[in-house]
Structures are given as structure tokens and as C-alpha cells.
Coordinates of C-alpha atoms in Angstrom, one line a residue:
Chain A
X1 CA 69.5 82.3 317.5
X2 CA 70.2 79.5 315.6
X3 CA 74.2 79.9 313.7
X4 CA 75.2 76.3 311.1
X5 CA 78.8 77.0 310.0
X6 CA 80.2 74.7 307.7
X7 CA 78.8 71.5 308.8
X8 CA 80.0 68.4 307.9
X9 CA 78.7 64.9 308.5
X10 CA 79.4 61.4 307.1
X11 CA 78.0 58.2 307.8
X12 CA 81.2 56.1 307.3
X13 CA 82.8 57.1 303.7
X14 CA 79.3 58.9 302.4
X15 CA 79.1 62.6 303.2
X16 CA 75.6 63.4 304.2
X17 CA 76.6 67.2 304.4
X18 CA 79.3 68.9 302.7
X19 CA 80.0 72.5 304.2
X20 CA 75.8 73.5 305.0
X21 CA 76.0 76.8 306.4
X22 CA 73.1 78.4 307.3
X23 CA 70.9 80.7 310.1
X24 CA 67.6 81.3 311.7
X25 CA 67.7 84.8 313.7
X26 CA 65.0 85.7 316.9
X27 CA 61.7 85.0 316.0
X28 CA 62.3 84.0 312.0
X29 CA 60.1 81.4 310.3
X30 CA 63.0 79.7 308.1
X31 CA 62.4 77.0 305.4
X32 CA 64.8 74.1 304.3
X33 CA 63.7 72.4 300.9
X34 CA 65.2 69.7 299.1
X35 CA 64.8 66.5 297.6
X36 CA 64.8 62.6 299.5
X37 CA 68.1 62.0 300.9
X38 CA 69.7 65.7 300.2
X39 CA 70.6 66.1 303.7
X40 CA 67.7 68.0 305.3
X41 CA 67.0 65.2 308.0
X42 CA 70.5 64.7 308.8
X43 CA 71.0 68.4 309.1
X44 CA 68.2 68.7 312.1
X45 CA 69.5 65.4 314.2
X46 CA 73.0 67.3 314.0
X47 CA 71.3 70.4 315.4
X48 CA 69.6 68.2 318.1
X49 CA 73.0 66.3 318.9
X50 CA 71.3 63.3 317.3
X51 CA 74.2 63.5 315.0
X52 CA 78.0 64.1 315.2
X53 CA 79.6 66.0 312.5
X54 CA 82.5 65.8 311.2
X55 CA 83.5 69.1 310.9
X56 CA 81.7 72.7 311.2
X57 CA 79.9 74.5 314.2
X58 CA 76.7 74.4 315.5
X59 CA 75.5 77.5 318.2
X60 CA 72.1 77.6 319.4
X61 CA 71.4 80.5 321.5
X62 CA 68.6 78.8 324.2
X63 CA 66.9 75.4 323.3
X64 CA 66.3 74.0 320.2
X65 CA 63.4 71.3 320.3
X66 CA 62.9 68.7 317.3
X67 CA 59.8 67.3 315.9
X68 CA 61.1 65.0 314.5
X69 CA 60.0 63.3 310.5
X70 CA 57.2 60.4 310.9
X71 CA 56.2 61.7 314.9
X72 CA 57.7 59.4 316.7
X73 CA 55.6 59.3 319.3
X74 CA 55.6 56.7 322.3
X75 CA 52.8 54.5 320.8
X76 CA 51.8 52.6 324.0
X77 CA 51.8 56.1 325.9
X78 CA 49.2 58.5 326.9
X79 CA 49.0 61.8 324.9
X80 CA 49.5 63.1 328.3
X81 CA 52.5 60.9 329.4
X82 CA 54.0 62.1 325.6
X83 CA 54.0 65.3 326.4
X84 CA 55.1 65.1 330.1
X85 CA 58.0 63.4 328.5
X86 CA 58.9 66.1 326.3
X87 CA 59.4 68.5 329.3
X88 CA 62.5 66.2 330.2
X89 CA 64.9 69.4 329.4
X90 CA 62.9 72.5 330.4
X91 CA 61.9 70.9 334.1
X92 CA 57.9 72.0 333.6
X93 CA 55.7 69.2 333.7
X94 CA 52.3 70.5 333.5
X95 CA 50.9 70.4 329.9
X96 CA 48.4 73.3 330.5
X97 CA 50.4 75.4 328.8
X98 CA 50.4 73.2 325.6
X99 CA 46.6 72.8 325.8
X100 CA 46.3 76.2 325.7
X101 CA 47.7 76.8 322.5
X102 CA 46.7 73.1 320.8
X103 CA 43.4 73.0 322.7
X104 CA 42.5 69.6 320.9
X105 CA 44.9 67.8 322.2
X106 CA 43.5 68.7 326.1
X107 CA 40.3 66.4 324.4
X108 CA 42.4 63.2 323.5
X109 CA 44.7 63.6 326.4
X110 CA 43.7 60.2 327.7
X111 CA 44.2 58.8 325.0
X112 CA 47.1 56.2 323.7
X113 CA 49.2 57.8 321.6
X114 CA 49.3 54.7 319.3
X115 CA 45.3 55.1 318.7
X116 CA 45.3 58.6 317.2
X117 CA 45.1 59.6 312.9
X118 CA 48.4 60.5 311.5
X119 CA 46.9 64.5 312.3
X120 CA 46.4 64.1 316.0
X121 CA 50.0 62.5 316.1
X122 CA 51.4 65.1 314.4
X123 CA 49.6 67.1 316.6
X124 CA 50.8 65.2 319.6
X125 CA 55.1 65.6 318.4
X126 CA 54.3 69.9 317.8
X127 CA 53.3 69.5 321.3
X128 CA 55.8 67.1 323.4
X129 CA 58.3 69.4 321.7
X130 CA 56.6 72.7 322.9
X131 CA 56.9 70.8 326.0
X132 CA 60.6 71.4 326.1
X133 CA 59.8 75.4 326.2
X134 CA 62.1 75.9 323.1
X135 CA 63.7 79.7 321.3
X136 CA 63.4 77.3 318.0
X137 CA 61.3 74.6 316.8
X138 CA 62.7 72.2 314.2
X139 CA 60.2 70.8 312.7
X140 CA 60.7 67.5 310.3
X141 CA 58.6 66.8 307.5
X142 CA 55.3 68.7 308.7
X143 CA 52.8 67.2 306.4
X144 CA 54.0 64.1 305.1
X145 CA 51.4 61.9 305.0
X146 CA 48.6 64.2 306.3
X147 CA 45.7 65.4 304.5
X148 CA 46.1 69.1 303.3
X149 CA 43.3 70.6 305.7
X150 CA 45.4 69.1 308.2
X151 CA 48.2 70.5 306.9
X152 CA 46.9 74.1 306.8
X153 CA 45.5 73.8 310.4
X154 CA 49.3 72.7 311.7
X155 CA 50.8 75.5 309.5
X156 CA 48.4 78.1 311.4
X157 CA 49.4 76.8 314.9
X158 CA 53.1 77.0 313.7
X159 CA 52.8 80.4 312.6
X160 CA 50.7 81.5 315.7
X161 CA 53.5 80.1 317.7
X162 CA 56.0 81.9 316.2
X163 CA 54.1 85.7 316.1
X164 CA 52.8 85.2 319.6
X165 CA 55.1 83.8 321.6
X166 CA 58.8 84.9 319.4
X167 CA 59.4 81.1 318.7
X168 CA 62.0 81.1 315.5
X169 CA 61.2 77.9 313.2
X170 CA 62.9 75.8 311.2
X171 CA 60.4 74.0 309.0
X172 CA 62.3 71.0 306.7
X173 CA 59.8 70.3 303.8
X174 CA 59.7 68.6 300.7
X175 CA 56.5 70.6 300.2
X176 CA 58.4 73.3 298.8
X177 CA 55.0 75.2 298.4
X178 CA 54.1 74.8 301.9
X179 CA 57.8 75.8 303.0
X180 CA 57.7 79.1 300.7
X181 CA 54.3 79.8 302.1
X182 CA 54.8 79.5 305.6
X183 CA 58.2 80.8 306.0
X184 CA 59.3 84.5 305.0
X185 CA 63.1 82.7 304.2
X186 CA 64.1 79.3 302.4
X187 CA 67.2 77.1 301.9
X188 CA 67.3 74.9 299.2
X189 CA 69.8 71.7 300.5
X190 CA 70.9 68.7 297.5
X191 CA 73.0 66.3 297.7
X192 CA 74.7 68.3 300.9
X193 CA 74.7 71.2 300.0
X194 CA 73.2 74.6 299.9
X195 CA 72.4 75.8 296.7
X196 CA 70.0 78.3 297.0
X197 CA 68.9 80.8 299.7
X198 CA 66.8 83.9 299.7
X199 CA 63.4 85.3 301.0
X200 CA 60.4 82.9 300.3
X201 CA 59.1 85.3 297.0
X202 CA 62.6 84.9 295.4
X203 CA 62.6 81.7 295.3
X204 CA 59.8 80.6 294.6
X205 CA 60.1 83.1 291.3
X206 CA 63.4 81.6 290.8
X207 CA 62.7 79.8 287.4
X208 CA 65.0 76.8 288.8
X209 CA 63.7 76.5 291.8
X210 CA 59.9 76.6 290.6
X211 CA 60.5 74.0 288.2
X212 CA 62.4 71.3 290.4
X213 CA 60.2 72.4 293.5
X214 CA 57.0 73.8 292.5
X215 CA 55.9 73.0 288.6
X216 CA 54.3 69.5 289.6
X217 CA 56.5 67.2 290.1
X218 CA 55.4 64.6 292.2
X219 CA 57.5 63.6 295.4
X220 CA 59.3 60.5 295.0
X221 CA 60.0 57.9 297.2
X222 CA 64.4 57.1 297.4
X223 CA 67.4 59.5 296.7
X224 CA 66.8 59.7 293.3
X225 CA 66.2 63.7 292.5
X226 CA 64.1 65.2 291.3
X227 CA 63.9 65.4 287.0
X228 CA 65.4 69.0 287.0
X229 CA 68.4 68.3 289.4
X230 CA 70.6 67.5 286.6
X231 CA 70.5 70.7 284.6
X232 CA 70.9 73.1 287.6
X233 CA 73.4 75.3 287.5
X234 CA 75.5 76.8 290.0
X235 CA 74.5 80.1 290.4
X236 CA 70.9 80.3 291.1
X237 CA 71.0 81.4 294.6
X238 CA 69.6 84.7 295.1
X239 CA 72.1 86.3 297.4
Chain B
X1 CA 45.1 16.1 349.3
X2 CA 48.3 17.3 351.8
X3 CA 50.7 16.1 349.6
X4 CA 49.3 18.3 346.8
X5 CA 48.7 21.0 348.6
X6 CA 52.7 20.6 349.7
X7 CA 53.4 20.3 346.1
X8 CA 51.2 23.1 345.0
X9 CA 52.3 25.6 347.9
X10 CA 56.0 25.2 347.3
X11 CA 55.5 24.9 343.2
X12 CA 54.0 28.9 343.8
X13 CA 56.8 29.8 345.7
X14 CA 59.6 28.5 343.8
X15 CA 57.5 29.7 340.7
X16 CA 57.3 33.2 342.4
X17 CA 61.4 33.1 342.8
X18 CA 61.7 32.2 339.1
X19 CA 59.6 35.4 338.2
X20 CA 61.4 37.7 340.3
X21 CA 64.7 36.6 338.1
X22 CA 62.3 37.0 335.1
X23 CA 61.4 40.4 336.0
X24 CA 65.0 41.3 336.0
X25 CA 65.4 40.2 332.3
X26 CA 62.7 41.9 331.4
X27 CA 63.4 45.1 333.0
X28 CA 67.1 45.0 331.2
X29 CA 65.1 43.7 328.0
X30 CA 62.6 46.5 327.9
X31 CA 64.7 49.1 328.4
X32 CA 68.0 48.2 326.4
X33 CA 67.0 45.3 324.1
X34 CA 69.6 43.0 326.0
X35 CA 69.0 39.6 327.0
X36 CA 71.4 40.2 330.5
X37 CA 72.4 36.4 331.5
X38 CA 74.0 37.2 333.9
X39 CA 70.8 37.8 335.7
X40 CA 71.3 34.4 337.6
X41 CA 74.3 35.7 338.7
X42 CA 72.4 38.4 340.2
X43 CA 70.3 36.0 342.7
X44 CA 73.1 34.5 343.8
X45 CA 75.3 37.2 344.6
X46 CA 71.8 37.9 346.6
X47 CA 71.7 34.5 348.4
X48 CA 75.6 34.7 349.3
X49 CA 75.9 37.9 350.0
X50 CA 73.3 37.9 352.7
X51 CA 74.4 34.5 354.2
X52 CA 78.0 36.0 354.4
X53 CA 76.1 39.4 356.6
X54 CA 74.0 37.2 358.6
X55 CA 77.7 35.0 359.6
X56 CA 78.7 38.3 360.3
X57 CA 76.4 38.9 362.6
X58 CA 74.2 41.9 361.1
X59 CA 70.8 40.8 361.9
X60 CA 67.9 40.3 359.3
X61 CA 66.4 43.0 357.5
X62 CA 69.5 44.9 357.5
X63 CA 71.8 41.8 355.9
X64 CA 68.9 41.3 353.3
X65 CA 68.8 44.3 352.4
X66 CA 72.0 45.8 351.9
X67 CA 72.7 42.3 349.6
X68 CA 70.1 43.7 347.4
X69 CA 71.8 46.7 347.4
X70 CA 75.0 45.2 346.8
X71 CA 73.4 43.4 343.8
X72 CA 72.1 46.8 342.9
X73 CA 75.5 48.2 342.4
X74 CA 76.8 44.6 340.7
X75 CA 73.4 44.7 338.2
X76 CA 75.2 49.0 337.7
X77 CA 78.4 47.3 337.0
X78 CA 77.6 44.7 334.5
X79 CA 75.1 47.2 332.7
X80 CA 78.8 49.4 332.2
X81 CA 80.4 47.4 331.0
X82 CA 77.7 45.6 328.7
X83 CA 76.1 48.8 327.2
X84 CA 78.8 51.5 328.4
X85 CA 79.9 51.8 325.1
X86 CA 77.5 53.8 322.7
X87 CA 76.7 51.8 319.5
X88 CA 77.0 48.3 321.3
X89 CA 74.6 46.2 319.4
X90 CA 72.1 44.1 321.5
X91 CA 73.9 40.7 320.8
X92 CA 77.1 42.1 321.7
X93 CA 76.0 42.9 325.2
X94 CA 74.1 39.8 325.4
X95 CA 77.6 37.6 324.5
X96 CA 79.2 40.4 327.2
X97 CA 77.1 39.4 330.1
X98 CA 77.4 35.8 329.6
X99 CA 81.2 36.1 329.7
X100 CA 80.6 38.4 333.1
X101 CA 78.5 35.5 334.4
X102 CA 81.1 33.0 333.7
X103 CA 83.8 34.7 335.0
X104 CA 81.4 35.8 338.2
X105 CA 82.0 32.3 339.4
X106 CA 85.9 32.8 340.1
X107 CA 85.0 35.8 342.0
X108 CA 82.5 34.1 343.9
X109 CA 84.4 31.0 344.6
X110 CA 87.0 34.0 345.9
X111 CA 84.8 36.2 347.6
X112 CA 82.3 33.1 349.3
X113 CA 83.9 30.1 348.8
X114 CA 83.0 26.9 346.7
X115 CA 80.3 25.2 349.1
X116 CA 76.2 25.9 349.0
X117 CA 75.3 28.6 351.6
X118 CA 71.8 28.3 353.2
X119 CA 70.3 30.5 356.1
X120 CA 67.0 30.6 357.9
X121 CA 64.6 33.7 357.2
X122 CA 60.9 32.9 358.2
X123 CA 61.4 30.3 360.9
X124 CA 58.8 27.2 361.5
X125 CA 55.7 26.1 359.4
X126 CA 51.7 26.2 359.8
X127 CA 49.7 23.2 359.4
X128 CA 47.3 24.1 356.1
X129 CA 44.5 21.5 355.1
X130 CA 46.5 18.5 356.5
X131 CA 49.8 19.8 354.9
X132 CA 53.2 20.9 356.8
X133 CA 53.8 23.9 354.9
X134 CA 57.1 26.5 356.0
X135 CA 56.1 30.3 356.4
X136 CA 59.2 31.2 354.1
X137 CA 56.6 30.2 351.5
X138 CA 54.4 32.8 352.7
X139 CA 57.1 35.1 352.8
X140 CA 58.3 34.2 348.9
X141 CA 55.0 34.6 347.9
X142 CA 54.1 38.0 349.6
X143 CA 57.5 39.9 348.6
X144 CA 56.6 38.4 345.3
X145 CA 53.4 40.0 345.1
X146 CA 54.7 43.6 346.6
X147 CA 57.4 43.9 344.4
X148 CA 55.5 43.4 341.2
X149 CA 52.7 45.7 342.4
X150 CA 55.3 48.1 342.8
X151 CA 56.7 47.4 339.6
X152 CA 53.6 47.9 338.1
X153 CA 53.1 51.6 339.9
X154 CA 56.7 52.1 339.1
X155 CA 56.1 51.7 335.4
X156 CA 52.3 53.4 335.3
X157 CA 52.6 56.1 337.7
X158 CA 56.4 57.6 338.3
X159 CA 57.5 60.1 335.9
X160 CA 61.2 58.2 335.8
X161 CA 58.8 55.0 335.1
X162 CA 57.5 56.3 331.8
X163 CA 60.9 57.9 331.0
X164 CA 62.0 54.3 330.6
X165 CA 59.0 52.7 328.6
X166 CA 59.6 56.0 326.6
X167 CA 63.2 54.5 325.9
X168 CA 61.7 50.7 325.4
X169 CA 59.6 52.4 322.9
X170 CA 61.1 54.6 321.1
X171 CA 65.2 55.2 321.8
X172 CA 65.0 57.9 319.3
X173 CA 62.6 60.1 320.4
X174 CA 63.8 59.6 323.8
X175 CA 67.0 61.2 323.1
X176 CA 65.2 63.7 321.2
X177 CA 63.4 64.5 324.3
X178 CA 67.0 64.8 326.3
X179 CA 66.5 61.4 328.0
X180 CA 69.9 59.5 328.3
X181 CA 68.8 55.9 327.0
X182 CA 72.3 55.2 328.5
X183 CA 71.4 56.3 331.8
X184 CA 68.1 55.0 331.9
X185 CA 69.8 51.6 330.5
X186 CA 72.3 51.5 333.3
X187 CA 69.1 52.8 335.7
X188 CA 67.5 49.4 334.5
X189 CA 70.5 47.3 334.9
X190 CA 70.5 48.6 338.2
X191 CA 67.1 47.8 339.0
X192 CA 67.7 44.1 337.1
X193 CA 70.3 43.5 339.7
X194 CA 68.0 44.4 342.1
X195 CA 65.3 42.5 341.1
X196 CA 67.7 39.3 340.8
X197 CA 69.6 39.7 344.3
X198 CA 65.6 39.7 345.7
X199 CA 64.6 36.7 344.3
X200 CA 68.3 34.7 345.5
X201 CA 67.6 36.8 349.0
X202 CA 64.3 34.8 349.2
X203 CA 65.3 31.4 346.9
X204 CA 68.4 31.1 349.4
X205 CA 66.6 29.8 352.4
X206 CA 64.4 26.9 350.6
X207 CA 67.4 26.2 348.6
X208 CA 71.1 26.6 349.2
X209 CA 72.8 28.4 346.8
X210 CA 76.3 28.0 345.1
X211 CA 78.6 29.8 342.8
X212 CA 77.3 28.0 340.0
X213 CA 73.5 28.0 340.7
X214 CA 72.5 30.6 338.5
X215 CA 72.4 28.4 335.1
X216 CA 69.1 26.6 336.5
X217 CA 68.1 30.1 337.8
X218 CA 68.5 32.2 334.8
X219 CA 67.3 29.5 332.9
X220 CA 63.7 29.1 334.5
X221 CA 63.8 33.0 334.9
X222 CA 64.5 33.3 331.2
X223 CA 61.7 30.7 330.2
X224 CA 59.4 32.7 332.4
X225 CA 60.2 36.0 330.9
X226 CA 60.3 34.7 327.3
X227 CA 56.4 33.7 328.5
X228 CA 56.0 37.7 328.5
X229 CA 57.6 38.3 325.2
X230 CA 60.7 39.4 327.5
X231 CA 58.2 42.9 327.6
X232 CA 55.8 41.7 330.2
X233 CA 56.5 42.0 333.9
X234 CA 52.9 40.2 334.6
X235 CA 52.8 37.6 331.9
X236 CA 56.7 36.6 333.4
X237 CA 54.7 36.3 336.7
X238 CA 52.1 33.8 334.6
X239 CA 55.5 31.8 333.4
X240 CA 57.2 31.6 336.3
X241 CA 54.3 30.3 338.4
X242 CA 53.8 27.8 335.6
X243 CA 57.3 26.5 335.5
X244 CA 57.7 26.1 339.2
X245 CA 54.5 24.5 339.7
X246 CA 54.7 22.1 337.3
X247 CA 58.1 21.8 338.3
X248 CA 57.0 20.9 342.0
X249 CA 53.8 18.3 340.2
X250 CA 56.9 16.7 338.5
X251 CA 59.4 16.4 341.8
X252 CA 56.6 15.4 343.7
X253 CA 54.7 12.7 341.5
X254 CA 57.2 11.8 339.1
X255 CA 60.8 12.1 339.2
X256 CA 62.6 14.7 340.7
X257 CA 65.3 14.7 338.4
X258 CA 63.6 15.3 335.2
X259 CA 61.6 18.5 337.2
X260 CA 63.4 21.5 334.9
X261 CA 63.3 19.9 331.8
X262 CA 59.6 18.6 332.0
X263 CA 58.9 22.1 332.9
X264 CA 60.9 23.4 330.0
X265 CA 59.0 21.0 327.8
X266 CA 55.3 22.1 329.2
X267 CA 56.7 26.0 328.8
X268 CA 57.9 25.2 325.1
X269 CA 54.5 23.5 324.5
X270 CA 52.7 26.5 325.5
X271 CA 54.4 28.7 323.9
X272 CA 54.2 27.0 320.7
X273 CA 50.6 26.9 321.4
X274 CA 50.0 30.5 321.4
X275 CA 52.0 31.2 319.0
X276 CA 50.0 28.9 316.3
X277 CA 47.1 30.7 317.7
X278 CA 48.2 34.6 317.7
X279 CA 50.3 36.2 314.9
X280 CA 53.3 37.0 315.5
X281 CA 54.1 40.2 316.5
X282 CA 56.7 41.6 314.1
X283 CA 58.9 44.2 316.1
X284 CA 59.8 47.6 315.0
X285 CA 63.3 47.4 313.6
X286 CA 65.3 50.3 315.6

């Protein structure tokens, strides 16, 4: 469905990626975790042509549709004319479709995009990319800045999405515990690269991985990694 | 009381010609973040164009319109070569379509020659409240009022309407969406050139045009649309029927030869006005 072969990007001399190879197959639910500024949002504008790398090959079998990190919505817009918009690509207007599976957004459809809590927005971005009728959703940064309820209520839609209607998923998180929950397999991107894969449950039992991603360290705000980066070691991927 | 009314009448007109330019800037400015001055250029290309049809002998309607197409495909051809090239930055363009404008004139001078064109449109006046007022007024004023109604369904109602507020608002989502923001950039330059070539179409016949009478024109248009925030096709309107009526209260009463900058002056005071009394809107860096 979705085939990364050794991408490169740089953004004038610094490389954003260095070599990221991954996949998502028909109907998968795939994490990518990793620190600030390791890559992860970079990797996803590349796959929506955002982007151009370097080097490496991107193939996307059907359409990939992003939602992309902070919602981006058209503020002044109405949820309506956001979703409209998002059918740009697939040609199919009407947002019945999306109402039927994110029935809350058929109530605040009138609505200004701009007006709506940071949920309904978040909401609002799942659904003008829906819009596009994609095989895979990329979705960027899920529940930053959203109340975990919230969270948990987007996570079900997601994963609705992806049983009933075969949509594979690319969720890029820095909630590593969210990402390992949600999705059956994980990437773990820093600095560029991939350093880990494997199904969710390995990873998360990984002792490295659990302790840089999962033991309570609190998200931080710039590049810096975080404390554990140093001290990991090369082979801790659980191929 | 007549003389006022002369004033007043023709001040709405002339103000109505200035926001038709200003809706062209803010068309271009919505859309692509480009101040386009060569939008003057626009109107006159408008004004000359459909002089040089009518000499031809291709009878109104048809000469006025296929000059605003013609401006059309000019507004396409300075957008291209302004914002053709991906990654332009804002000011870049801006410095771009001043250079165009400037170098405009050589064509023109070529293409029309160096002496003001004029031509009739809505012949003979009506006598309104003891004043002599001409019907082109009338005319000014109604195309003034269709085309920004339109603009207004345009932007509210078309699906290719919001695709370019969708661009104003957020470039990166549009292109996440699969909306060219170059397209709909050279779609607004288009339109700009459109918008322009109307209001010199109309302008032409109350006041001859020449090669180089787009630096008054841009420069009410821009003062009208600057009124709006260069976002605001309506508050342009607002701006533009400020400056020309005040403009025509100056000619009239005063001095004609200090009209534009009086107006300027009143526009600046406004502006300075509101913006004591409103915070400044701090826009979204891109």
C-alpha cells in the first residue's frame, strides 16, 4: 500500500531524513514514534509531496490523505466548506458520507471552523481528509494538545475507520503509548533515522524503548531528545 | 445644492473606478500575498485597448469586453512571471510587477501610441436636483455595484471561490488538500487583470487615459484597498468611495490640483484613526 525506500531529505545542508525505509500494507494500523524534530513530520509532507527528497522512493498504491500536525483548518471557513475542500482530489463533494461516520461534525457543520475547541478541529482535519476518499490516512500528531477523553474518542473513529472500511493508517505520535496502543506495528524515527521497528507488544516491552518512550518522561518542547537518547544502542530493533 | 450634487455624483463614480482597481489588489493580495502594482497598468491596458476596438470599428459591448479579456490574459501573464517560480517570496514578486509596470509603458507607447485616448460609452446626461449630471456615472456606478455583488457570490458561494480563500488562508493545507496555490495564484492574477481592465474600460470615458496613467490609478486603488487590510473586497469599496469623493469635494471647492493628495491625507488620517482605536491584527506568519 504504502512502500518508503530509502528516503532522503535536506533542508539546505541539514538532513531531515537519512535513508527512512519503511511500509504500511492493505488495511494496517502502523505507528511512527519519535522525539521533536526526529523526522516524523518531515517524513509525512514527503509522502504527501509536501516535500521533495533528496534521494529514495516513495509508492503509494491509491491515495494517501494527510492530517496534517496542529489541524490546519481554514479558520474563516465553514466546517462544511472544510470538508468540501478536502474532496479537491477524489471529485465527491457531498460530506454525507463523512457525517456518517463522524456524526458530530453533521451538528457543527455551520459552523466556522475558526470557532470550534481544539477536539472538534481535530475532528474537523480527520474529516476534510476522509474527504479525499483515501487507501491511507496519515495522520500528524493526533492528540497534541487535546484532552485524553478526546483523545480516546479520535482513536476509536480511527480504528473504526480502519476495520470497517480497510483504510491502512499511519499514525505519527509522540504519545508513544497512544501509538503502541492503537496500532498493531511501530517505527521508532531519531534524528533521521529508523532505529527500531517491530509489532506494537515488542516494542513497547523493549526495555529501550519503554524507557525513552514510555517510563514518564515528559514531552519536551525543541529538538532536544529525549534523556535516554544518548545511551541507546544500535541494536535494539526487534527484527 | 447642484454644484454639490455634481461634486458628490461624480466623487461616487470616480471613487467606484478606484475600487474596482482596489479589488484587483486585493484579489492578487488574498490569494498570493503580492502587492501586484502593476494593477494600474491593468486599467489602462483596459481603457486603450477598447479605444483602439472601438477605432476599429467593433461596436460596444463587444470592444469592452474583449479588452477585459485582453487584460485578463495580461493580469495571466504578469502573475507568470511574478509567482511562476515556486518559492518566490512575496516582496520579490511585488519588486517583479513594478518592473513589469514600468516597462508596460514602452509597450504601450508601441502598441497605442503616446497621446491620451478617450471614447464615449453612455452618451448624454439627465438633469438631477438642478444638476447636469452624465449617465456614464450611472453606468460607473451600476457595473460597480454588479461586479462586487458578484465578487461577493464568487467568494461565498462557488466551490473555485472557497478553493481560493482556502489558499489566502491556509497555503499549506491547501496543497495538502491537492489545490495548486500556483494555479489558483495565476487564477487570481487573472481575475486582478480583469478586475483592473474593468475599472480603465469605465474610468476611460470620464477621463482620457495614457501610457502613464496608472501611477495615480494604482495609487488611489492601493489606498483604497489598504482601507480593507488589502483582504476586504467591501471595505476597498468603503475606501475607494472615500478617496474619490473627497477627491471631487477638494477639485470642486478647493483646488483641483491638490485633489489626490488631500485625499491621501484624509485616507492616511483615517487609517491612523482606526488603527489607534482597534489592535492591530498580527498576521499568521506562513
Amino acid at each position: 500500500m504504502l512502500q518508503v525506500t530509502d528516503l532522503v531529505v535536506r533542508y539546505g545542508s541539514a538532513t531531515a531524513l537519512d535513508g527512512v525505509s519503511l511500509h504500511v500494507d492493505d488495511g494496517e494500523r502502523v505507528a511512527l514514534v519519535g522525539p521533536n524534530g526526529a523526522g516524523k513530520s518531515t517524513l509525512v509532507n514527503t509522502l504527501s509531496g509536501v516535500v521533495r527528497p533528496a534521494s529514495g522512493q516513495v509508492r503509494i498504491d491509491g491515495r494517501l490523505a494527510h492530517v496534517p500536525e496542529g489541524r490546519q483548518l481554514f479558520p474563516e471557513l465553514t466546517v462544511e466548506d472544510n470538508l468540501r475542500l478536502g474532496a479537491w482530489r477524489s471529485g465527491n463533494r457531498d460530506p454525507s458520507r463523512v457525517y456518517a461516520v463522524l456524526p458530530d461534525l453533521d451538528r457543527i457543520r455551520r459552523q466556522r471552523a475558526g470557532t470550534l475547541s481544539g477536539g472538534q478541529q481535530q475532528m474537523v482535519a480527520v474529516g476534510r481528509a476522509l474527504m479525499a476518499d483515501p487507501d491511507v490516512l496519515a495522520v500528524d500528531e493526533l492528540s497534541l494538545g487535546l484532552a485524553p477523553i478526546i483523545v480516546s474518542e479520535l482513536a476509536d473513529h480511527l480504528r473504526a475507520l480502519n476495520r470497517e472500511h480497510g483504510m491502512s493508517l499511519l499514525l505519527i505520535e509522540q504519545n508513544a503509548r497512544l501509538a503502541f496502543h492503537l496500532c498493531e506495528r511501530a517505527y521508532v524515527l531519531e534524528s533521521g533515522r529508523v532505529t527500531a521497528e517491530g509489532s506494537s507488544d515488542d516494542l513497547a516491552r523493549s526495555p529501550e524503548v519503554a524507557r525513552a518512550y514510555l517510563g514518564g518522561i515528559t514531552e519536551q518542547d525543541g529538538p532536544d531528545e529525549p534523556t535516554a537518547a544518548p545511551s541507546a544502542p544500535s541494536g535494539w530493533s526487534s527484527e | 445644492m447642484s454644484a454639490f450634487l455634481t461634486y458628490l455624483v461624480s466623487g461616487v463614480a470616480i471613487g467606484c473606478t478606484f475600487a474596482l482597481v482596489a479589488s484587483g489588489f486585493v484579489m492578487i493580495h488574498r490569494v498570493t500575498r503580492v502587492v501586484n502594482f502593476a494593477q494600474g497598468t491593468f486599467a489602462v491596458v483596459g481603457g486603450m485597448t477598447t479605444a483602439s476596438l472601438l477605432g476599429r470599428g467593433l461596436p460596444h459591448g463587444v470592444a469592452e469586453v474583449l479588452a477585459i479579456v485582453v487584460c485578463g490574459v495580461v493580469g495571466l501573464l504578469v502573475g507568470a512571471i511574478a509567482i511562476g517560480k515556486p518559492g518566490t517570496p512575496p516582496l520579490a514578486s511585488l519588486i517583479i510587477t513594478l518592473g513589469l509596470a514600468i516597462g508596460a509603458y514602452g509597450v504601450e507607447v508601441v502598441v497605442f501610441g503616446d497621446q491620451p485616448v478617450s471614447f464615449a460609452m453612455a452618451r448624454g446626461a439627465t438633469t438631477l436636483g438642478g444638476a447636469h449630471i452624465q449617465w456614464q456615472y450611472f453606468l460607473v456606478m451600476g457595473a460597480t455595484l454588479v461586479t462586487f455583488t458578484a465578487l461577493a457570490l464568487f467568494f461565498e458561494r462557488t466551490y473555485v471561490g472557497k478553493a481560493l480563500t482556502a489558499c489566502s488562508s491556509n497555503p499549506y493545507a491547501a496543497r495538502l488538500a491537492g489545490i495548486s496555490v500556483l494555479r489558483m495564484g495565476l487564477l487570481a492574477f487573472a481575475l486582478g487583470g480583469m478586475l483592473g481592465g474593468l475599472a480603465g474600460v469605465l474610468i476611460t470615458p470620464l477621463q482620457p487615459v495614457s501610457f502613464d496613467s496608472d501611477a495615480v490609478l494604482a495609487v488611489n486603488g492601493f489606498a483604497a484597498a489598504i482601507f480593507g487590510g488589502l483582504m476586504r473586497p467591501g471595505t476597498a469599496l468603503l475606501g475607494g468611495l472615500v478617496l474619490g469623493v473627497s477627491e471631487s469635494m477638494v477639485g470642486g471647492y478647493v483646488n483641483a490640483s491638490y485633489e489626490t493628495e488631500v485625499a491621501l491625507a484624509l485616507m492616511l488620517a483615517i487609517m491612523v484613526w482606526r488603527s489607534a482605536r482597534t489592535p492591530v491584527s498580527v498576521e499568521e506568519a506562513a
